[in-house]
């Protein structure tokens, strides 16, 4: 069985982390931090924006700011054929 995350990385997805700052509904003058992490496609981030749409529809807390970090973990330069064999006797 193939790992879902590995297959997504091969399709161009990279690990995306979003720091979501929002106002607490019970104390609107305070900011709370929520960290979200998922595999997503840069620069459009469809998975993240689906989550933000869900947040706006279903969660009472108003968003203040979002900071996004993305890293495509599997790069073409990391894949290369190895020739030969090394034996340690």
C-alpha positions as semicolon CSV with decimal commas, in nm:
position;residue;x (nm);y (nm);z (nm)
1;X;0,000;0,000;0,000
2;X;0,132;0,345;-0,095
3;X;0,150;0,628;0,155
4;X;-0,100;0,907;0,069
5;X;0,140;1,185;0,169
6;X;0,420;1,043;-0,047
7;X;0,191;1,019;-0,351
8;X;0,079;1,380;-0,300
9;X;0,442;1,497;-0,286
10;X;0,511;1,319;-0,615
11;X;0,217;1,509;-0,768
12;X;0,371;1,844;-0,673
13;X;0,210;1,902;-0,335
14;X;0,426;2,043;-0,059
15;X;0,386;2,075;0,314
16;X;0,199;2,397;0,392
17;X;0,184;2,548;0,739
18;X;-0,048;2,839;0,818
19;X;-0,039;3,045;1,136
20;X;-0,393;3,172;1,174
21;X;-0,441;3,459;1,418
22;X;-0,802;3,520;1,514
23;X;-1,003;3,720;1,764
24;X;-1,152;3,514;2,046
25;X;-1,533;3,528;2,034
26;X;-1,557;3,547;2,415
27;X;-1,288;3,818;2,442
28;X;-1,270;4,016;2,114
29;X;-0,972;4,221;2,230
30;X;-0,752;3,907;2,256
31;X;-0,581;3,726;1,971
32;X;-0,547;3,348;1,961
33;X;-0,312;3,145;1,741
34;X;-0,416;2,833;1,549
35;X;-0,157;2,637;1,349
36;X;-0,287;2,446;1,044
37;X;-0,074;2,203;0,843
38;X;-0,158;2,003;0,532
39;X;-0,017;1,913;0,190
40;X;-0,115;2,178;-0,066
41;X;-0,021;2,323;-0,405
42;X;0,162;2,656;-0,413
43;X;0,098;2,932;-0,511
44;X;-0,281;2,884;-0,530
45;X;-0,322;2,685;-0,203
46;X;-0,665;2,532;-0,282
47;X;-0,670;2,314;0,032
48;X;-0,587;2,608;0,259
49;X;-0,847;2,834;0,100
50;X;-1,110;2,560;0,135
51;X;-1,025;2,549;0,505
52;X;-1,047;2,929;0,532
53;X;-1,387;2,923;0,359
54;X;-1,500;2,660;0,610
55;X;-1,368;2,878;0,895
56;X;-1,560;3,181;0,771
57;X;-1,884;2,981;0,736
58;X;-1,874;2,763;1,048
59;X;-1,655;2,931;1,312
60;X;-1,757;3,245;1,499
61;X;-1,402;3,372;1,550
62;X;-1,307;3,657;1,317
63;X;-0,975;3,620;1,135
64;X;-0,702;3,874;1,202
65;X;-0,413;3,749;0,988
66;X;-0,270;3,439;0,824
67;X;0,099;3,366;0,766
68;X;0,181;3,086;0,521
69;X;0,497;2,877;0,490
70;X;0,534;2,618;0,214
71;X;0,804;2,370;0,125
72;X;0,792;2,125;-0,160
73;X;0,966;1,838;0,013
74;X;1,040;1,625;-0,294
75;X;1,231;1,809;-0,563
76;X;1,339;1,676;-0,903
77;X;1,706;1,720;-0,811
78;X;1,663;1,475;-0,524
79;X;1,573;1,191;-0,758
80;X;1,859;1,040;-0,953
81;X;1,961;0,694;-1,058
82;X;2,250;0,538;-0,871
83;X;2,490;0,317;-1,057
84;X;2,723;0,069;-0,905
85;X;2,743;-0,106;-0,577
86;X;2,950;-0,036;-0,270
87;X;3,047;-0,332;-0,054
88;X;3,192;-0,304;0,288
89;X;3,355;-0,631;0,386
